[in-house]
Coordinates of N, CA, C and O in Angstrom, one line a residue:
M1 N 0.7 -1.1 0.0 CA 0.1 0.1 -0.1 C 0.8 1.2 0.0 O 1.8 1.2 1.0
G2 N 0.8 2.2 -0.8 CA 1.4 3.4 -1.0 C 0.7 4.5 -0.2 O -0.5 4.5 0.2
R3 N 1.6 5.5 0.0 CA 1.1 6.7 0.7 C 0.2 7.5 -0.4 O 0.5 7.6 -1.5
R4 N -0.6 8.4 0.3 CA -1.2 9.4 -0.7 C -0.7 10.4 -0.9 O -1.0 11.3 -1.7
G5 N 0.6 10.8 -0.4 CA 1.3 11.8 -0.6 C 1.0 13.0 0.8 O 0.5 12.4 1.7
R6 N 1.9 14.0 0.6 CA 1.9 14.9 1.9 C 0.8 15.7 1.9 O 0.1 16.1 0.8
V7 N 0.2 15.8 3.0 CA -1.0 16.7 3.2 C -0.6 18.1 3.7 O 0.5 18.2 4.5
V8 N -1.0 19.1 2.9 CA -0.6 20.4 3.2 C -1.5 21.1 4.5 O -2.8 20.9 4.4
L9 N -0.9 21.3 5.4 CA -1.7 21.9 6.6 C -1.9 23.5 6.5 O -0.6 24.0 6.5
R10 N -2.9 23.9 6.7 CA -2.9 25.5 6.5 C -4.3 25.8 7.3 O -5.2 24.8 7.5
R11 N -4.3 26.9 7.9 CA -5.6 27.5 8.6 C -6.8 27.4 7.9 O -6.9 27.7 6.7
I12 N -7.7 27.0 8.5 CA -9.2 26.7 8.1 C -9.7 28.1 8.2 O -9.9 28.7 9.3
E13 N -10.1 28.9 7.2 CA -10.6 30.2 7.3 C -12.0 30.3 7.7 O -12.5 31.2 8.3
D14 N -12.9 29.3 7.6 CA -14.3 29.4 7.7 C -14.3 29.1 9.3 O -14.0 28.1 9.7
R15 N -14.7 29.9 10.0 CA -14.9 30.0 11.6 C -15.6 28.8 12.2 O -15.1 28.0 13.0
V16 N -16.9 28.3 11.5 CA -17.5 27.3 11.7 C -16.9 25.9 11.4 O -16.8 25.1 12.3
R17 N -16.2 25.8 10.4 CA -15.6 24.5 10.1 C -14.4 24.4 10.9 O -13.8 23.3 11.2
R18 N -13.7 25.5 11.2 CA -12.5 25.5 12.1 C -13.0 25.1 13.4 O -12.2 24.1 14.2
G19 N -14.1 25.5 14.2 CA -14.4 25.3 15.4 C -14.9 23.7 15.5 O -14.4 22.7 16.4
I20 N -15.4 23.3 14.4 CA -15.8 21.6 14.3 C -14.6 21.0 14.1 O -14.5 19.9 15.0
C21 N -13.7 21.4 13.3 CA -12.4 20.6 13.2 C -11.6 20.5 14.5 O -10.9 19.4 15.1
F22 N -11.6 21.6 15.3 CA -11.1 21.7 16.6 C -11.4 20.8 17.5 O -10.9 20.0 18.3
R23 N -12.9 20.8 17.7 CA -13.7 19.7 18.5 C -13.3 18.3 18.2 O -13.2 17.5 19.1
K24 N -13.4 18.2 17.0 CA -13.2 16.7 16.5 C -11.8 16.3 17.0 O -11.5 15.0 17.6
R25 N -10.7 17.1 16.6 CA -9.4 16.7 16.8 C -9.1 16.6 18.4 O -8.3 15.9 18.6
L26 N -9.7 17.4 19.1 CA -9.5 17.5 20.5 C -10.0 16.2 21.1 O -9.5 15.7 22.0
A27 N -11.2 15.8 20.7 CA -11.8 14.5 21.1 C -10.8 13.3 20.7 O -10.6 12.4 21.5
G28 N -10.2 13.4 19.5 CA -9.3 12.4 19.0 C -8.2 12.3 20.0 O -7.5 11.1 20.2
L29 N -7.5 13.4 20.3 CA -6.4 13.6 20.9 C -6.6 13.1 22.3 O -5.9 12.2 23.1
E30 N -7.8 13.6 23.1 CA -8.2 13.1 24.1 C -8.2 11.5 24.2 O -7.9 10.7 25.3
K31 N -8.9 10.9 23.4 CA -8.9 9.4 23.2 C -7.6 8.6 23.2 O -7.4 7.6 23.9
K32 N -6.7 9.2 22.2 CA -5.4 8.6 22.1 C -4.7 8.8 23.5 O -3.9 7.8 24.0
A33 N -4.8 9.9 24.2 CA -4.0 10.0 25.4 C -4.5 9.0 26.6 O -3.8 8.4 27.3
E34 N -5.9 8.7 26.6 CA -6.5 7.8 27.4 C -6.1 6.4 27.1 O -5.7 5.7 28.1
E35 N -6.0 6.0 25.9 CA -5.4 4.8 25.3 C -4.2 4.5 25.8 O -3.6 3.4 26.2
L36 N -3.1 5.6 25.7 CA -1.8 5.6 26.0 C -1.9 5.4 27.5 O -0.9 4.5 27.9
A37 N -2.4 5.9 28.3 CA -2.5 5.9 29.7 C -2.8 4.6 30.3 O -2.2 3.6 31.1
V38 N -3.8 3.8 29.6 CA -4.4 2.7 30.2 C -3.3 1.4 29.6 O -3.0 0.5 30.2
L39 N -3.0 1.5 28.4 CA -2.3 0.5 27.7 C -0.7 0.4 28.4 O -0.4 -0.7 28.5
C40 N -0.1 1.7 28.4 CA 1.3 1.7 28.9 C 1.4 1.9 30.5 O 2.3 2.2 30.9
D41 N 0.2 2.2 31.2 CA 0.1 2.4 32.6 C 0.9 3.6 32.7 O 1.9 3.7 33.7
A42 N 0.8 4.8 31.9 CA 1.3 5.9 31.9 C 0.7 7.2 32.6 O -0.8 7.0 32.5
H43 N 1.1 8.1 32.9 CA 0.6 9.3 33.5 C 0.5 10.3 32.4 O 1.7 10.7 31.9
V44 N -0.6 10.6 31.9 CA -0.8 11.5 30.8 C -1.6 12.7 31.1 O -2.5 12.7 31.7
G45 N -1.2 14.0 30.6 CA -1.9 15.1 30.9 C -1.6 16.3 30.0 O -0.4 16.2 29.3
F46 N -2.5 17.1 29.4 CA -2.1 18.1 28.7 C -3.3 19.2 28.7 O -4.2 19.0 29.1
V47 N -2.9 20.4 28.4 CA -3.7 21.4 28.3 C -3.7 21.9 26.9 O -2.5 22.2 26.3
V48 N -4.9 22.2 26.3 CA -5.0 23.0 25.0 C -5.6 24.2 25.1 O -6.8 24.4 25.5
L49 N -5.1 25.3 24.6 CA -5.6 26.7 24.8 C -6.2 27.1 23.4 O -5.2 27.2 22.3
S50 N -7.3 27.3 23.1 CA -8.0 28.0 21.8 C -7.9 29.3 22.1 O -8.4 29.9 22.9
C51 N -7.5 30.1 20.9 CA -7.6 31.4 20.8 C -8.7 32.1 20.2 O -8.8 33.5 19.9
S52 N -9.7 31.3 19.6 CA -10.7 32.0 18.8 C -12.1 31.1 19.0 O -12.1 30.2 19.7
G53 N -13.1 31.9 18.7 CA -14.3 31.2 18.6 C -14.9 31.2 20.1 O -14.5 31.7 21.0
D54 N -15.9 30.2 20.3 CA -16.6 29.9 21.4 C -15.8 29.1 22.2 O -16.0 29.0 23.4
D55 N -14.6 28.4 21.7 CA -13.8 27.5 22.5 C -12.6 28.1 23.2 O -11.5 27.7 23.2
A56 N -12.9 29.6 23.2 CA -11.8 30.5 23.8 C -11.4 30.3 25.4 O -11.1 31.2 26.2
N57 N -11.4 28.9 25.9 CA -10.9 28.7 27.2 C -10.1 27.4 27.1 O -10.0 26.7 26.2
P58 N -9.3 27.2 28.2 CA -8.5 25.9 28.3 C -9.3 24.7 28.3 O -10.4 24.7 29.1
H59 N -8.8 23.6 27.5 CA -9.4 22.4 27.7 C -8.2 21.6 28.3 O -7.0 21.7 27.9
H60 N -8.6 20.6 29.2 CA -7.6 19.7 29.7 C -7.8 18.3 29.8 O -9.2 17.8 29.6
F61 N -7.0 17.5 29.9 CA -6.9 16.0 30.1 C -5.8 15.5 31.0 O -5.0 16.0 31.0
A62 N -6.4 14.5 32.0 CA -5.2 14.0 32.7 C -5.7 12.6 33.1 O -7.0 12.3 33.3
A63 N -4.9 11.5 32.9 CA -5.2 10.1 33.2 C -3.9 9.6 33.8 O -2.9 9.8 33.1
P64 N -4.0 8.9 34.7 CA -5.4 8.8 35.8 C -5.7 10.1 36.3 O -4.8 11.0 36.1
A65 N -6.8 10.4 36.7 CA -7.1 11.5 37.4 C -6.1 12.3 38.5 O -5.6 11.5 39.2
T66 N -5.6 13.4 38.2 CA -4.5 14.0 38.9 C -4.8 15.3 39.5 O -6.1 15.8 39.2
H67 N -4.1 16.2 39.8 CA -4.3 17.6 40.3 C -4.7 18.3 39.2 O -5.3 19.6 39.5
L68 N -4.2 18.0 38.1 CA -4.7 18.8 36.8 C -6.0 19.1 36.8 O -6.5 20.1 36.3
E69 N -6.9 18.0 37.0 CA -8.1 18.0 37.0 C -8.7 19.0 37.9 O -9.6 19.8 37.6
L70 N -8.2 19.1 39.0 CA -8.7 20.2 40.0 C -8.3 21.4 39.9 O -9.1 22.5 40.0
L71 N -7.3 21.6 39.1 CA -6.7 23.0 38.6 C -7.6 23.8 37.8 O -7.7 25.0 38.0
F72 N -8.4 23.1 36.8 CA -9.1 23.8 35.9 C -10.7 23.7 36.3 O -11.5 24.0 35.5
H73 N -11.0 23.3 37.4 CA -12.7 23.2 37.7 C -12.7 24.4 38.6 O -12.2 24.9 39.3

């Protein structure tokens, strides 16, 4: 199986599409981080700061639950 070629990454200009993409990719990132924590018995945490739209607040994830969870509630 061959590769499809390089994907060109550039900013999504449409605000609505950008917000949808942000939420979907954030959910995927959280899923991968949780899988890493469970499968490898690792402590995983991250903070994502969005600078635009309705998501202009910090999003966080921690596995297993840690003080990071308390920091943003």
